[in-house]
PDB file of C-alpha atoms in Angstrom:
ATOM      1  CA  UNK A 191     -25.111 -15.886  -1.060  1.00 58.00           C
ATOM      2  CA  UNK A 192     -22.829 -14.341  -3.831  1.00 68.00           C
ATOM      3  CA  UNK A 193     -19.279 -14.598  -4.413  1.00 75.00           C
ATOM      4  CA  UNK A 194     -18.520 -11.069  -3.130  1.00 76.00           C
ATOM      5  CA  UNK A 195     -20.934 -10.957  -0.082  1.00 77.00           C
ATOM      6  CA  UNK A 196     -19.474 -14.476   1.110  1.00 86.00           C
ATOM      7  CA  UNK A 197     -15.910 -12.657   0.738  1.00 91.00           C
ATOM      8  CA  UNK A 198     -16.839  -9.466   2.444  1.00 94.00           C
ATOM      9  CA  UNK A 199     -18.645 -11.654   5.287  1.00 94.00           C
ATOM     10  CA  UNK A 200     -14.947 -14.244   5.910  1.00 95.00           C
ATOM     11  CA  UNK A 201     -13.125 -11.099   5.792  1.00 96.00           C
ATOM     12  CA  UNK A 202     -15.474  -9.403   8.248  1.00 96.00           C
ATOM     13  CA  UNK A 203     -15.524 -12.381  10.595  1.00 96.00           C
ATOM     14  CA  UNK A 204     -12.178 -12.905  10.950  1.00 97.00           C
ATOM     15  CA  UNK A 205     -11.873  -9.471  12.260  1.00 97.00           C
ATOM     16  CA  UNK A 206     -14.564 -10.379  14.902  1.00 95.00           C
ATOM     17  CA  UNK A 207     -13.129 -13.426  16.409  1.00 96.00           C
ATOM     18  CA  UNK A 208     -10.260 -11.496  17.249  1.00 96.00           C
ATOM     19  CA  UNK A 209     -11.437  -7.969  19.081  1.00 95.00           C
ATOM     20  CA  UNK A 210     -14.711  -5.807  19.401  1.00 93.00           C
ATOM     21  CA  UNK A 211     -15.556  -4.706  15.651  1.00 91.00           C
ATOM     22  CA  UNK A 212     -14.874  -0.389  15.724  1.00 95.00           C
ATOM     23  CA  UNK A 213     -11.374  -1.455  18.016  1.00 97.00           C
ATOM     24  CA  UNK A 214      -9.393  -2.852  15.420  1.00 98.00           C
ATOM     25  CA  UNK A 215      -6.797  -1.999  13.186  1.00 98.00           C
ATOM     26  CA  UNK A 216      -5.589  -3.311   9.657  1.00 98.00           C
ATOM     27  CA  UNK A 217      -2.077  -1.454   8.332  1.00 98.00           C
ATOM     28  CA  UNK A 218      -0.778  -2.364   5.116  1.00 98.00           C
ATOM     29  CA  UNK A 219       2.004  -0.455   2.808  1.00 98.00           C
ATOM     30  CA  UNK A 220       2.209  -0.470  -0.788  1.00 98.00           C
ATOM     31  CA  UNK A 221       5.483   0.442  -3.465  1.00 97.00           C
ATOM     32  CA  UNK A 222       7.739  -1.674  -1.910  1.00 96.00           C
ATOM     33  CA  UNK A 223       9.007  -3.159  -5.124  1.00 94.00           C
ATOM     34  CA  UNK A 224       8.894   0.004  -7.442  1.00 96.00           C
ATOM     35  CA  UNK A 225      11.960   1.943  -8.710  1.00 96.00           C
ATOM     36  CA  UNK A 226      10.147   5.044  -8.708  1.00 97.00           C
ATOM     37  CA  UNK A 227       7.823   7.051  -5.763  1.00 98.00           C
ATOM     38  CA  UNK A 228       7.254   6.728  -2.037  1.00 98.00           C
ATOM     39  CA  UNK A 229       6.188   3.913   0.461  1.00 98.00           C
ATOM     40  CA  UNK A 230       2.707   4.754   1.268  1.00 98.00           C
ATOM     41  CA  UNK A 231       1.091   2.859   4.206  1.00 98.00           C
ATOM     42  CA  UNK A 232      -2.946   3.323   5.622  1.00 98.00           C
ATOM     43  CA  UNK A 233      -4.393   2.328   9.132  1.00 98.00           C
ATOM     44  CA  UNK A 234      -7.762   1.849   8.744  1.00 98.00           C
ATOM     45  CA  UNK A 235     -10.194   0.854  11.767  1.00 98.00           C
ATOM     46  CA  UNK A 236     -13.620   0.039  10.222  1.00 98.00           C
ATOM     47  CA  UNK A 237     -17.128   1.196  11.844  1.00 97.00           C
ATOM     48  CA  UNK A 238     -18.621  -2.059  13.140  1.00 96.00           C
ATOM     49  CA  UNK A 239     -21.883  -1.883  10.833  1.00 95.00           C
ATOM     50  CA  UNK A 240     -19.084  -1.163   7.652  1.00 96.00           C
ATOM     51  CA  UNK A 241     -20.604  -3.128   4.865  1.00 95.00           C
ATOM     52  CA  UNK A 242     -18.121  -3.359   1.998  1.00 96.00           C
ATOM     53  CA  UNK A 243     -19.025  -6.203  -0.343  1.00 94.00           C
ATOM     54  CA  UNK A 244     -16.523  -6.204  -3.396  1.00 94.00           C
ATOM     55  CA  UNK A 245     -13.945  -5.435  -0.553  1.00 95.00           C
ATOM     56  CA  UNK A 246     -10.616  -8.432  -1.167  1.00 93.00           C
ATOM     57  CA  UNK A 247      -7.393  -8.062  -2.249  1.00 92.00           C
ATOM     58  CA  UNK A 248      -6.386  -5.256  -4.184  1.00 93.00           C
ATOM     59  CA  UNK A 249      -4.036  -7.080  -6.002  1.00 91.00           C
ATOM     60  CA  UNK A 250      -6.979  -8.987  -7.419  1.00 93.00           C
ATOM     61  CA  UNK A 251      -9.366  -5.976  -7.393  1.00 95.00           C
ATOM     62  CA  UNK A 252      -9.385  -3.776 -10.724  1.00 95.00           C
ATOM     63  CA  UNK A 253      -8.633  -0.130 -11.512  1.00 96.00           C
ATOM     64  CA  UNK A 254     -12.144   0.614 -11.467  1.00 97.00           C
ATOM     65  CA  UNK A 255     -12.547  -1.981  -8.263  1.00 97.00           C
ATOM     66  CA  UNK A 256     -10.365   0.073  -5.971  1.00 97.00           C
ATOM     67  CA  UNK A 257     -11.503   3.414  -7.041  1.00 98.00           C
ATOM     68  CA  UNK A 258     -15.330   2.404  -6.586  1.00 97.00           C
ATOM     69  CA  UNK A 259     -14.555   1.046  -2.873  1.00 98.00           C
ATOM     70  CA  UNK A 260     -12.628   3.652  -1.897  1.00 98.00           C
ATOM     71  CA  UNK A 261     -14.770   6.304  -0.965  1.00 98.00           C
ATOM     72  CA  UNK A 262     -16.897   3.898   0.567  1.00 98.00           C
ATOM     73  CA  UNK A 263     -13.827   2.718   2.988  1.00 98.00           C
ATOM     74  CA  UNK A 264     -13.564   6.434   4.171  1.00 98.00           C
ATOM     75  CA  UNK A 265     -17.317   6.697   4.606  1.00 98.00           C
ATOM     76  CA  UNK A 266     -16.989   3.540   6.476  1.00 98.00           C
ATOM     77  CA  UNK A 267     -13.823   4.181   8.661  1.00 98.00           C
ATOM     78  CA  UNK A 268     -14.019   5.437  12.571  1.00 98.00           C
ATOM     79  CA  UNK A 269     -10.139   6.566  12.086  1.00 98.00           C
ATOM     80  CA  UNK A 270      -8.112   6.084   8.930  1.00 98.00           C
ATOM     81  CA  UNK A 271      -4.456   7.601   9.068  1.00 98.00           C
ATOM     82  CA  UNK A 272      -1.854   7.942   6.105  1.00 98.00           C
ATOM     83  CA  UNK A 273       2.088   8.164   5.836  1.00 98.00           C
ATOM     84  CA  UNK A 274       4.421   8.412   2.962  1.00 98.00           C
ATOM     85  CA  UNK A 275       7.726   7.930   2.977  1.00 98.00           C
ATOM     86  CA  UNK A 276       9.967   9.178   0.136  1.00 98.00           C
ATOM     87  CA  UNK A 277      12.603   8.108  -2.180  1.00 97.00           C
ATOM     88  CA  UNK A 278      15.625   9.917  -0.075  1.00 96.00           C
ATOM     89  CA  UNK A 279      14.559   8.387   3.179  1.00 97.00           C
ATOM     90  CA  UNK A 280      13.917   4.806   1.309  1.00 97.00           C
ATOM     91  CA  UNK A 281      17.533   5.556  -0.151  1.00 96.00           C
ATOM     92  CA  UNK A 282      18.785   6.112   3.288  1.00 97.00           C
ATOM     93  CA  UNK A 283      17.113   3.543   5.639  1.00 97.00           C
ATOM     94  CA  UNK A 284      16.414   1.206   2.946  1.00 96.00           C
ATOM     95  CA  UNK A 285      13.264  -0.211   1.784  1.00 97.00           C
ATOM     96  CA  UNK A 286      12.033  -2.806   4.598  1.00 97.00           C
ATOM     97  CA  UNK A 287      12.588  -0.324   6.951  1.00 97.00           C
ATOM     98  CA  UNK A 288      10.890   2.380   4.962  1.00 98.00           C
ATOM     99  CA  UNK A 289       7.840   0.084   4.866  1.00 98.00           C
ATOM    100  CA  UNK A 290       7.525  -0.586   8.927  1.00 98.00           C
ATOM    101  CA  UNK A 291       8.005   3.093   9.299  1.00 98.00           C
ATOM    102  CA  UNK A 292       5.244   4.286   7.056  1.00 98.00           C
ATOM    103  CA  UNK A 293       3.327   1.823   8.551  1.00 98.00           C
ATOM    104  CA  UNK A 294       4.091   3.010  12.577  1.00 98.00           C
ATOM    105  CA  UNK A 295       3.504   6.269  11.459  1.00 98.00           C
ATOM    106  CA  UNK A 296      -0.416   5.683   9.802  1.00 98.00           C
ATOM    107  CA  UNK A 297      -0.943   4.109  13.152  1.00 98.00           C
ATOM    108  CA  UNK A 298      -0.048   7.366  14.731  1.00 98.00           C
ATOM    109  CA  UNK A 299      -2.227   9.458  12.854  1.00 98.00           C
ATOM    110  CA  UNK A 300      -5.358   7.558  13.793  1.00 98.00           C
ATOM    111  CA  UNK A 301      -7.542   9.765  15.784  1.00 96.00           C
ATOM    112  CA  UNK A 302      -8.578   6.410  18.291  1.00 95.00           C
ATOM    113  CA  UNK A 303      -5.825   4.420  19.667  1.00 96.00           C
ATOM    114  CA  UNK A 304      -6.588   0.531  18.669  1.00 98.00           C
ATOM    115  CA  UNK A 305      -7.072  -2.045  20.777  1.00 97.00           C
ATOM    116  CA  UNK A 306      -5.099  -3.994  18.600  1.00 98.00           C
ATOM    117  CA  UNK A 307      -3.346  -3.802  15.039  1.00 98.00           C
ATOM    118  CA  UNK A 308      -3.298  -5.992  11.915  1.00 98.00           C
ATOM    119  CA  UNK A 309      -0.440  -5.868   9.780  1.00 98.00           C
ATOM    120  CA  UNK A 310       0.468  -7.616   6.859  1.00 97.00           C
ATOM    121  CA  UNK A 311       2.969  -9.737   6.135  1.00 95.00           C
ATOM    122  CA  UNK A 312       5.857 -11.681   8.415  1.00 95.00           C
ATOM    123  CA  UNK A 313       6.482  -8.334  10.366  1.00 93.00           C
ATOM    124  CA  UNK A 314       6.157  -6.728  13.933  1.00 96.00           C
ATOM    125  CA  UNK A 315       6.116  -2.993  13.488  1.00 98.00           C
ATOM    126  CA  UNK A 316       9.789  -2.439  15.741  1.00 97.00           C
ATOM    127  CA  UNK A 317       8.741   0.757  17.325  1.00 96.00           C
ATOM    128  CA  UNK A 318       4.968  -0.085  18.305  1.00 97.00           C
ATOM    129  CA  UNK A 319       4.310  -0.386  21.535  1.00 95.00           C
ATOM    130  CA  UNK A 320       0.712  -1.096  21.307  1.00 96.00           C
ATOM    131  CA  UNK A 321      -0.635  -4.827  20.628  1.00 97.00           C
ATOM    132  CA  UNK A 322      -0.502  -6.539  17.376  1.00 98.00           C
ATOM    133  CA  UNK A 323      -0.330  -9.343  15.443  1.00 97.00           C
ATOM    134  CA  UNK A 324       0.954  -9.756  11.822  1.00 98.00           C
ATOM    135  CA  UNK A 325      -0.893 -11.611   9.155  1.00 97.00           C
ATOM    136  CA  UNK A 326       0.602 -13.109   6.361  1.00 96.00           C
ATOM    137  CA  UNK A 327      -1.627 -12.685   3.047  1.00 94.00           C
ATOM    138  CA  UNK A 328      -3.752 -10.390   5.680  1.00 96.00           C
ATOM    139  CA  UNK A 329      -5.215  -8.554   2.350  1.00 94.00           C
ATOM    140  CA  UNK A 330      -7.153 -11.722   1.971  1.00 95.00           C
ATOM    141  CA  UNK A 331      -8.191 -12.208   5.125  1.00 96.00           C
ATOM    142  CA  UNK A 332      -9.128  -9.463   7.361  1.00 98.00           C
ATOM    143  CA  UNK A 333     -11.423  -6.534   5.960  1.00 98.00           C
ATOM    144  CA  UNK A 334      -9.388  -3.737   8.171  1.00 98.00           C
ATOM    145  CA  UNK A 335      -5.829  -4.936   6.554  1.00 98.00           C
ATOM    146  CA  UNK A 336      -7.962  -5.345   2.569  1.00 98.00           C
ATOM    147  CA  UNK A 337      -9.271  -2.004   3.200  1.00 98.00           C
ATOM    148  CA  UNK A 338      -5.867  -0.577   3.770  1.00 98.00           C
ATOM    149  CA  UNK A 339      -4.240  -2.095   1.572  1.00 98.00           C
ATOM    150  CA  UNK A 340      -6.861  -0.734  -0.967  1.00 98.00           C
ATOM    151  CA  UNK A 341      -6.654   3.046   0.387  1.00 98.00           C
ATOM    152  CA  UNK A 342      -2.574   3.000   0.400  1.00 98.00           C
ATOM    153  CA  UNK A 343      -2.908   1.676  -3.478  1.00 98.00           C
ATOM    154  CA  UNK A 344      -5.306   3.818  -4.450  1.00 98.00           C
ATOM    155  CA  UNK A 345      -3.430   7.165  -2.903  1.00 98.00           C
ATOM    156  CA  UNK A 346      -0.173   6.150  -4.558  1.00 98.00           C
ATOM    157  CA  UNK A 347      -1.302   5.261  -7.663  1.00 98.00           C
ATOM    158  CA  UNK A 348      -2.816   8.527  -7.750  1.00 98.00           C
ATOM    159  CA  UNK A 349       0.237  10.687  -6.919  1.00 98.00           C
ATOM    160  CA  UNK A 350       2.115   8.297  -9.119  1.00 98.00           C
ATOM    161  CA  UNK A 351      -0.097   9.683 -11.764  1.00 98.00           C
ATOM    162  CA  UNK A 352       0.275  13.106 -11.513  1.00 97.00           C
ATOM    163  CA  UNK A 353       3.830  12.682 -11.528  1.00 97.00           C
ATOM    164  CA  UNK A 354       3.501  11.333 -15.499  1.00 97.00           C
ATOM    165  CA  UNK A 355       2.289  15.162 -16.003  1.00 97.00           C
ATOM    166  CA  UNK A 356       5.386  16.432 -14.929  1.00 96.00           C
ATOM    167  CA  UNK A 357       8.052  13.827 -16.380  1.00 97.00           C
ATOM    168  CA  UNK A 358       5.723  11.875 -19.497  1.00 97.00           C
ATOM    169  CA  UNK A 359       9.354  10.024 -20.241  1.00 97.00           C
ATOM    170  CA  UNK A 360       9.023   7.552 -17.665  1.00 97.00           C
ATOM    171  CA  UNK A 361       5.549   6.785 -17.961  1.00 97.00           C
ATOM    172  CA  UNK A 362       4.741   6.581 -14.633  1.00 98.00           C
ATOM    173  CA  UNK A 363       1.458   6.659 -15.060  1.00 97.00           C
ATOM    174  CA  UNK A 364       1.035   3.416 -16.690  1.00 97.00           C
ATOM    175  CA  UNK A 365       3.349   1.464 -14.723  1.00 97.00           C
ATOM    176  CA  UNK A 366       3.442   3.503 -11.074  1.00 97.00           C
ATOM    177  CA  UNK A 367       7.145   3.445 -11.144  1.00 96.00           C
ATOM    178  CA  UNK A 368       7.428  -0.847 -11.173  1.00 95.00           C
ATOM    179  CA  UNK A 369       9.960  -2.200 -13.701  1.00 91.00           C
ATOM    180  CA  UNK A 370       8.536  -1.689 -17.325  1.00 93.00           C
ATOM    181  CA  UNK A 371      10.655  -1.375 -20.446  1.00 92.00           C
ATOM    182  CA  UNK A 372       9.623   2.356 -21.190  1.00 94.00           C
ATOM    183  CA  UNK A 373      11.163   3.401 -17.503  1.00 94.00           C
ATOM    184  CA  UNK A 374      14.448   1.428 -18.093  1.00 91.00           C
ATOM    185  CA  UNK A 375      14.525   3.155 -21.725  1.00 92.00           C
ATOM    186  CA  UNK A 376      14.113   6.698 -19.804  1.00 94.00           C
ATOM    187  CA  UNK A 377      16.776   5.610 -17.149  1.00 93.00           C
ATOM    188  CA  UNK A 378      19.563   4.959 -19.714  1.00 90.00           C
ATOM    189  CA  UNK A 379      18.799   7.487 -22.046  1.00 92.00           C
ATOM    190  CA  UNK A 380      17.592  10.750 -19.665  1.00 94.00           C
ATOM    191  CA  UNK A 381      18.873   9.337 -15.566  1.00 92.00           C
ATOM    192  CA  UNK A 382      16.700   9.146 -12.903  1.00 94.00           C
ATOM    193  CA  UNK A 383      13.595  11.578 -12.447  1.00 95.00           C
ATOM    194  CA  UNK A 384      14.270  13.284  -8.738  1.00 95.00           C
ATOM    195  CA  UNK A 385      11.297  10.763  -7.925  1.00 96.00           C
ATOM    196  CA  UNK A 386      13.546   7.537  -8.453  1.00 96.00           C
ATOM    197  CA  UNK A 387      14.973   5.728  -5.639  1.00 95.00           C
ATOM    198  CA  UNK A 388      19.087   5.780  -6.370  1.00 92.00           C
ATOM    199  CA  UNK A 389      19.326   2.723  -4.160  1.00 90.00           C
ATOM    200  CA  UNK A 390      17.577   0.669  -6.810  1.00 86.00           C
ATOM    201  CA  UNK A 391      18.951   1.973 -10.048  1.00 76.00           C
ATOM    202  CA  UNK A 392      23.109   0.601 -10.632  1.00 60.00           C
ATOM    203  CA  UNK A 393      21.271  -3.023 -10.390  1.00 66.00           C
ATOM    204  CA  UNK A 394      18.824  -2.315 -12.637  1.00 67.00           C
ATOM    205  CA  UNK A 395      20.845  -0.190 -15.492  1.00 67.00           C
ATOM    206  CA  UNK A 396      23.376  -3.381 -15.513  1.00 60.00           C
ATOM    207  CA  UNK A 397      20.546  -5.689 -16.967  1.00 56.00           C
ATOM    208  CA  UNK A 398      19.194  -5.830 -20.562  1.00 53.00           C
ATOM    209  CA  UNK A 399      16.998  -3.498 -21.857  1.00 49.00           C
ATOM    210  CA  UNK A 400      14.236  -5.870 -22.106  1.00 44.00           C
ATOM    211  CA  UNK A 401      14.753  -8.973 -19.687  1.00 41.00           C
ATOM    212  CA  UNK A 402      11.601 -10.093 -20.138  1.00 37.00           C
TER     213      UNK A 402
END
């Protein structure tokens, strides 16, 4: 068996030993670390004859990786839901509890209610009432959380990109609003974009220009 089809078939199994396949739910959030652009989160419950080999981490999956599997997780999905949460409200609530409420809120926009949910990481989602279990490293272990995580990267990384169009300066997208010298250069010279999260720009400004 391959590389890839022995991934897709640990990630699909672990799912199984837990609930029916078509009942479960993997929720994962991405852009917790950038300076720039929302907190998106996806809830994705796969159909139970979903075959997604190439499906793993998108942190280890290319450009080209995500983009190819993407489609396939919609075409593959019996609900998928979607939540953003922008840089005001991240500003506001801060940034852990930005992520756990994009991620409560994808879960509400599922069309079938799960019989249980996945999430990523050391957290319980505060305001779910449902069952669930968090998974740390989940993205490389259960094919509902990697096939989240892959749709929530994919969408942001997207909007992240259209946002270059409209303020080139920062060069969002190259970087999707993480730390990159070009961004700091834009900071100190032209102030944040209305897309920057204020709450993470006096620590940043203090530090050299190129850290790194």
């Amino acid at each position: 068996m391959a590389p890839v089809a022995r991934r897709w078939t640990a990630l699909r199994d672990f799912d199984a030993t837990l609930v029916a396949p078509g009942t479960l739910c993997g929720v994962d959030e991405v852009g917790r670390g950038p300076l720039a652009g929302p907190v998106v989160a996806a809830a994705v419950i796969l159909h139970p004859d979903a075959t997604l080999e190439g499906l793993g981490d998108s942190k280890q999956l290319s450009h080209q990786q995500r983009e190819a599997l993407f489609p396939r997780i919609c075409q593959q999905s019996l609900a998928l839901g979607i939540a953003w949460i922008d840089p005001g409200t991240i500003d506001q609530i801060n940034i852990l509890r930005a992520a756990l409420l994009a991620m409560e809120r994808a879960i509400a926009r599922l069309r079938q209610a799960p019989a249980l949910v996945l999430v990523d990481g050391n957290q319980r989602l505060p305001r779910y009432r449902g069952p669930q279990q968090s998974v740390i490293k989940g993205d490389s272990q259960s094919a509902a959380i990697a096939a989240a995580a892959i749709i929530a990267k994919v969408l942001r990384d997207r909007y992240m990109t259209t946002l270059d169009l409209r303020h080139p300066a920062y060069g969002f997208a190259g970087h999707k609003g993480y730390y990159a010298p070009q961004q700091i250069d834009a900071l100190r010279t032209l102030g944040p974009s209305p897309h920057h999260r204020a709450s993470f720009q006096p620590r940043v400004l203090r530090e050299p220009a190129f850290p790194f």
